[in-house]
Short mmCIF file of C-alpha atoms in Angstrom, two decimals:
data_model
loop_
_atom_site.label_atom_id
_atom_site.label_comp_id
_atom_site.label_asym_id
_atom_site.label_seq_id
_atom_site.Cartn_x
_atom_site.Cartn_y
_atom_site.Cartn_z
CA UNK A 15 -29.30 106.38 154.79
CA UNK A 16 -30.84 105.70 151.35
CA UNK A 17 -32.96 107.69 149.16
CA UNK A 18 -36.48 108.26 149.78
CA UNK A 19 -38.26 106.68 146.38
CA UNK A 20 -40.07 109.03 144.83
CA UNK A 21 -43.35 107.17 145.46
CA UNK A 22 -43.36 107.87 149.11
CA UNK A 23 -42.15 110.85 148.78
CA UNK A 24 -45.51 113.26 150.47
CA UNK A 25 -47.26 115.90 148.83
CA UNK A 26 -48.05 119.18 150.25
CA UNK A 27 -48.95 122.19 150.54
CA UNK A 28 -46.54 124.77 149.44
CA UNK A 29 -47.28 128.76 150.83
CA UNK A 30 -45.55 131.72 149.88
CA UNK A 31 -42.71 130.45 151.99
CA UNK A 32 -42.18 128.03 148.96
CA UNK A 33 -41.92 130.99 145.97
CA UNK A 34 -38.67 130.40 145.60
CA UNK A 35 -38.30 127.22 145.64
CA UNK A 36 -40.91 127.33 142.73
CA UNK A 37 -39.63 130.06 140.68
CA UNK A 38 -36.18 127.45 141.17
CA UNK A 39 -37.80 125.26 138.85
CA UNK A 40 -39.34 126.93 135.98
CA UNK A 41 -35.71 128.24 135.93
CA UNK A 42 -34.45 124.15 135.48
CA UNK A 43 -36.98 123.57 133.49
CA UNK A 44 -36.01 126.56 131.27
CA UNK A 45 -39.01 128.37 131.63
CA UNK A 46 -38.41 132.14 133.08
CA UNK A 47 -38.67 132.20 136.87
CA UNK A 48 -42.08 134.31 136.85
CA UNK A 49 -41.70 135.51 140.72
CA UNK A 50 -44.65 137.69 139.82
CA UNK A 51 -46.52 135.34 138.60
CA UNK A 52 -46.00 132.58 140.97
CA UNK A 53 -46.86 134.46 144.11
CA UNK A 54 -50.29 135.81 142.50
CA UNK A 55 -51.26 132.28 141.98
CA UNK A 56 -49.85 131.57 144.89
CA UNK A 57 -51.62 133.16 147.45
CA UNK A 58 -54.98 133.07 144.93
CA UNK A 59 -55.11 129.22 145.15
CA UNK A 60 -53.80 126.72 146.26
CA UNK A 61 -50.37 125.19 145.91
CA UNK A 62 -49.13 121.37 145.73
CA UNK A 63 -45.67 120.33 144.93
CA UNK A 64 -43.06 117.08 146.73
CA UNK A 65 -39.64 118.37 148.98
CA UNK A 66 -36.78 116.14 146.70
CA UNK A 67 -34.51 115.09 150.11
CA UNK A 68 -31.29 116.28 148.80
CA UNK A 69 -33.00 120.26 148.59
CA UNK A 70 -35.57 122.39 146.84
CA UNK A 71 -38.87 120.64 144.78
CA UNK A 72 -39.33 117.13 143.09
CA UNK A 73 -42.35 118.72 140.88
CA UNK A 74 -45.79 120.90 141.45
CA UNK A 75 -48.05 122.71 140.34
CA UNK A 76 -51.11 126.01 141.70
CA UNK A 77 -54.52 125.11 141.48
CA UNK A 78 -57.34 128.04 141.03
CA UNK A 79 -60.79 128.02 142.96
CA UNK A 80 -63.62 129.27 141.20
CA UNK A 81 -67.30 129.56 142.84
CA UNK A 82 -68.41 129.67 146.36
CA UNK A 83 -65.47 128.80 149.04
CA UNK A 84 -67.62 125.79 150.42
CA UNK A 85 -68.43 124.26 146.65
CA UNK A 86 -66.52 125.99 143.88
CA UNK A 87 -67.77 125.49 140.80
CA UNK A 88 -64.65 124.81 139.21
CA UNK A 89 -60.55 124.54 139.46
CA UNK A 90 -57.83 125.38 136.83
CA UNK A 91 -54.79 123.56 137.52
CA UNK A 92 -51.62 125.53 136.39
CA UNK A 93 -47.73 125.07 136.30
CA UNK A 94 -47.54 121.89 136.73
CA UNK A 95 -43.53 121.74 136.00
CA UNK A 96 -41.34 118.52 137.18
CA UNK A 97 -37.06 118.94 137.37
CA UNK A 98 -35.35 117.71 134.87
CA UNK A 99 -33.23 115.14 136.85
CA UNK A 100 -37.34 112.97 138.15
CA UNK A 101 -38.38 113.89 134.49
CA UNK A 102 -40.46 110.74 132.50
CA UNK A 103 -40.83 108.92 136.30
CA UNK A 104 -43.95 108.83 136.06
CA UNK A 105 -43.77 111.92 139.98
CA UNK A 106 -45.86 114.72 137.37
CA UNK A 107 -48.42 111.42 136.57
CA UNK A 108 -48.95 111.09 140.62
CA UNK A 109 -49.54 114.81 141.45
CA UNK A 110 -52.17 115.20 139.03
CA UNK A 111 -54.22 112.24 140.24
CA UNK A 112 -53.82 113.75 143.56
CA UNK A 113 -54.96 116.96 142.82
CA UNK A 114 -57.85 115.60 140.14
CA UNK A 115 -58.91 113.89 144.15
CA UNK A 116 -58.47 116.99 146.04
CA UNK A 117 -61.28 118.16 144.28
CA UNK A 118 -64.43 115.21 144.85
CA UNK A 119 -66.92 116.42 142.82
CA UNK A 120 -65.69 120.09 141.75
CA UNK A 121 -64.79 120.67 137.27
CA UNK A 122 -61.39 121.19 136.26
CA UNK A 123 -59.22 122.90 133.28
CA UNK A 124 -55.98 123.69 132.01
CA UNK A 125 -54.81 125.05 129.21
CA UNK A 126 -52.45 122.08 127.65
CA UNK A 127 -48.82 122.49 125.76
CA UNK A 128 -49.11 119.54 123.39
CA UNK A 129 -46.16 118.11 124.74
CA UNK A 130 -48.67 118.17 128.48
CA UNK A 131 -51.77 116.38 126.09
CA UNK A 132 -50.60 113.39 125.90
CA UNK A 133 -50.90 112.37 129.58
CA UNK A 134 -54.29 115.17 131.04
CA UNK A 135 -55.80 112.66 127.92
CA UNK A 136 -54.27 109.87 129.90
CA UNK A 137 -55.53 110.93 133.68
CA UNK A 138 -59.62 111.24 131.95
CA UNK A 139 -58.58 114.89 130.20
CA UNK A 140 -60.95 115.88 126.96
CA UNK A 141 -60.38 118.54 124.86
CA UNK A 142 -63.04 121.04 125.11
CA UNK A 143 -60.79 124.01 122.91
CA UNK A 144 -57.64 126.08 121.13
CA UNK A 145 -55.76 129.09 122.48
CA UNK A 146 -53.17 130.81 121.16
CA UNK A 147 -50.54 133.15 122.14
CA UNK A 148 -49.27 135.99 120.15
CA UNK A 149 -46.35 138.61 121.54
CA UNK A 150 -44.92 140.92 119.16
CA UNK A 151 -44.65 145.22 120.06
CA UNK A 152 -47.88 146.29 118.87
CA UNK A 153 -47.91 148.60 115.83
CA UNK A 154 -50.81 151.14 115.65
CA UNK A 155 -52.10 151.69 112.14
CA UNK A 156 -56.04 151.42 110.29
CA UNK A 157 -58.63 153.45 112.11
CA UNK A 158 -58.69 153.96 115.95
CA UNK A 159 -61.14 151.93 117.56
CA UNK A 160 -63.91 153.62 118.21
CA UNK A 161 -65.22 152.42 121.49
CA UNK A 162 -63.73 154.63 124.48
CA UNK A 163 -61.75 154.10 127.23
CA UNK A 164 -60.65 154.80 131.10
CA UNK A 165 -57.87 153.85 132.98
CA UNK A 166 -60.16 152.06 135.88
CA UNK A 167 -61.16 153.09 139.55
CA UNK A 168 -61.83 152.13 142.45
CA UNK A 169 -65.50 152.69 141.73
CA UNK A 170 -66.15 151.18 138.95
CA UNK A 171 -64.75 146.78 140.43
CA UNK A 172 -68.49 146.18 141.98
CA UNK A 173 -69.93 146.64 137.44
CA UNK A 174 -66.61 145.03 135.96
CA UNK A 175 -67.44 141.77 138.49
CA UNK A 176 -71.04 141.43 138.04
CA UNK A 177 -69.24 141.80 134.59
CA UNK A 178 -67.12 139.12 135.00
CA UNK A 179 -69.64 136.74 136.04
CA UNK A 180 -71.41 137.37 133.16
CA UNK A 181 -69.33 136.20 131.09
CA UNK A 182 -66.25 133.62 133.44
CA UNK A 183 -69.41 131.54 133.66
CA UNK A 184 -69.07 132.42 137.99
CA UNK A 185 -67.28 134.15 140.44
CA UNK A 186 -63.33 135.46 141.03
CA UNK A 187 -63.66 138.64 143.18
CA UNK A 188 -60.74 137.06 144.89
CA UNK A 189 -59.09 137.21 141.50
CA UNK A 190 -60.27 140.78 140.56
CA UNK A 191 -60.04 142.63 143.55
CA UNK A 192 -55.72 141.23 143.31
CA UNK A 193 -55.56 142.69 139.65
CA UNK A 194 -54.87 146.83 140.89
CA UNK A 195 -52.07 145.47 143.09
CA UNK A 196 -50.59 142.15 140.08
CA UNK A 197 -51.17 144.87 137.35
CA UNK A 198 -49.68 147.65 136.02
CA UNK A 199 -52.45 148.15 133.69
CA UNK A 200 -56.14 147.81 134.45
CA UNK A 201 -58.82 148.94 132.21
CA UNK A 202 -62.46 149.56 131.13
CA UNK A 203 -64.70 150.25 127.89
CA UNK A 204 -67.57 151.84 128.78
CA UNK A 205 -71.20 153.10 127.11
CA UNK A 206 -73.35 155.29 127.67
CA UNK A 207 -72.16 155.60 130.98
CA UNK A 208 -71.99 151.77 131.49
CA UNK A 209 -69.07 149.34 131.58
CA UNK A 210 -68.97 146.76 128.31
CA UNK A 211 -65.23 145.60 128.39
CA UNK A 212 -62.54 145.35 131.38
CA UNK A 213 -58.85 143.75 130.23
CA UNK A 214 -55.87 144.21 132.46
CA UNK A 215 -51.37 144.07 131.53
CA UNK A 216 -49.66 143.47 133.94
CA UNK A 217 -45.09 142.38 133.96
CA UNK A 218 -43.40 139.48 132.54
CA UNK A 219 -40.14 139.23 131.46
CA UNK A 220 -39.66 141.83 128.84
CA UNK A 221 -43.98 141.52 128.24
CA UNK A 222 -46.25 142.91 128.82
CA UNK A 223 -49.62 140.09 129.49
CA UNK A 224 -52.68 141.01 128.28
CA UNK A 225 -55.36 139.04 130.82
CA UNK A 226 -57.66 138.64 131.21
CA UNK A 227 -59.44 140.45 128.91
CA UNK A 228 -62.77 140.64 129.01
CA UNK A 229 -65.55 142.81 126.12
CA UNK A 230 -69.29 143.13 124.96
CA UNK A 231 -67.69 142.43 121.58
CA UNK A 232 -64.64 142.38 119.14
CA UNK A 233 -64.39 146.31 118.67
CA UNK A 234 -64.66 146.90 122.42
CA UNK A 235 -61.93 143.80 122.47
CA UNK A 236 -59.47 145.63 120.26
CA UNK A 237 -59.67 148.83 121.46
CA UNK A 238 -58.86 147.81 124.95
CA UNK A 239 -55.75 146.14 123.77
CA UNK A 240 -55.19 149.75 121.56
CA UNK A 241 -55.17 150.93 124.55
CA UNK A 242 -53.57 149.15 126.83
CA UNK A 243 -51.01 149.35 124.03
CA UNK A 244 -50.57 152.78 124.57
CA UNK A 245 -49.60 153.34 128.40
CA UNK A 246 -46.35 150.92 127.74
CA UNK A 247 -43.94 150.88 125.47
CA UNK A 248 -42.94 146.97 125.93
CA UNK A 249 -44.19 143.66 124.04
CA UNK A 250 -47.36 142.73 124.49
CA UNK A 251 -48.10 138.77 125.16
CA UNK A 252 -51.70 137.65 125.37
CA UNK A 253 -53.27 134.02 124.66
CA UNK A 254 -56.73 134.15 122.89
CA UNK A 255 -59.06 131.56 122.10
CA UNK A 256 -59.30 130.68 118.62
CA UNK A 257 -62.74 131.34 117.89
CA UNK A 258 -61.99 134.83 118.25
CA UNK A 259 -60.42 134.99 114.53
CA UNK A 260 -60.97 138.76 113.89
CA UNK A 261 -59.40 139.65 117.00
CA UNK A 262 -56.64 136.93 116.21
CA UNK A 263 -56.71 138.85 112.87
CA UNK A 264 -56.66 141.98 114.27
CA UNK A 265 -53.83 142.21 116.39
CA UNK A 266 -51.64 139.98 113.29
CA UNK A 267 -52.09 142.91 111.42
CA UNK A 268 -50.91 145.19 114.83
CA UNK A 269 -47.88 143.79 114.44
CA UNK A 270 -48.01 140.41 116.50
CA UNK A 271 -46.55 136.94 115.66
CA UNK A 272 -48.25 133.49 117.09
CA UNK A 273 -45.64 131.76 119.25
CA UNK A 274 -48.43 128.85 120.41
CA UNK A 275 -50.83 126.82 120.41
CA UNK A 276 -52.25 125.14 123.45
CA UNK A 277 -55.91 122.83 123.97
CA UNK A 278 -58.29 123.34 126.14
CA UNK A 279 -59.31 120.42 128.03
CA UNK A 280 -61.22 119.63 131.23
CA UNK A 281 -62.44 117.00 133.88
CA UNK A 282 -66.13 116.67 134.66
CA UNK A 283 -67.29 119.20 132.27
CA UNK A 284 -67.85 119.25 128.50
CA UNK A 285 -67.65 122.73 128.35
CA UNK A 286 -66.21 125.78 130.21
CA UNK A 287 -69.19 127.48 132.16
CA UNK A 288 -70.01 131.32 131.33
CA UNK A 289 -70.09 133.59 127.72
CA UNK A 290 -66.93 132.24 125.41
CA UNK A 291 -67.87 135.05 122.79
CA UNK A 292 -67.06 137.85 125.80
CA UNK A 293 -64.00 135.63 126.80
CA UNK A 294 -61.51 136.61 125.25
CA UNK A 295 -57.98 136.33 127.31
CA UNK A 296 -57.01 135.08 130.60
CA UNK A 297 -55.84 136.62 133.09
CA UNK A 298 -52.39 133.57 132.79
CA UNK A 299 -53.30 130.43 131.90
CA UNK A 300 -52.35 128.57 134.43
CA UNK A 301 -55.33 130.32 136.02
CA UNK A 302 -57.83 128.82 133.18
#
């Protein structure tokens, strides 16, 4: 029988049963398998993909929606991958058009590599900002941050959710409540008994990814990063909004090095909601 054309293969929803196939697709493109992250995204969001008649996936991506379930405030697209054997045949463009159409009036954001940015611009996405990925062993030095930090407890959840919604611009309870199981660490910063910031660190290969990182100001963000570093022997990795120049300078002075820059892009909105001055790093660029 003739092999079906890529244009005729149906796009379907992915589930946790597709976790291994998603990890295989990552590996096929030279990415780490990242099964831990794929599992988190497939349960917190919606996966879309195309099956390869010869086995595995032709392409896949994940959409994470925020705000009311019936009328999301906005959504993030991530983990957009096309198998090497099907690259440069328009299948990624087809999947993205499908997903954007499926979002209807819901605004969409994503982090684009320099390689992927031209496709997203063709689809109507506009650059709204940039994020810098930094990575490396954290080396203590200089004055210690004076902000008090501690491990988060269940009693902190309501305060964390309030702080997060103010900074992020909409509700993401479905993300925050998954952090205790997903992350190795979840810590808060407080002042006079009031939570003024929080951060998580989760395992990814040989690093601990810092995210989300929400803080009242740079000094609180510094204290949270230092406290996360104190409780792991792995290098840290995070993606920091480039407008936070003071924090970027500080982490580089403490051993982290610049790895890459991504463009923050949006479709249907001119800028992301919330308060960027308190939003230092995403839980993962794949989820906005």
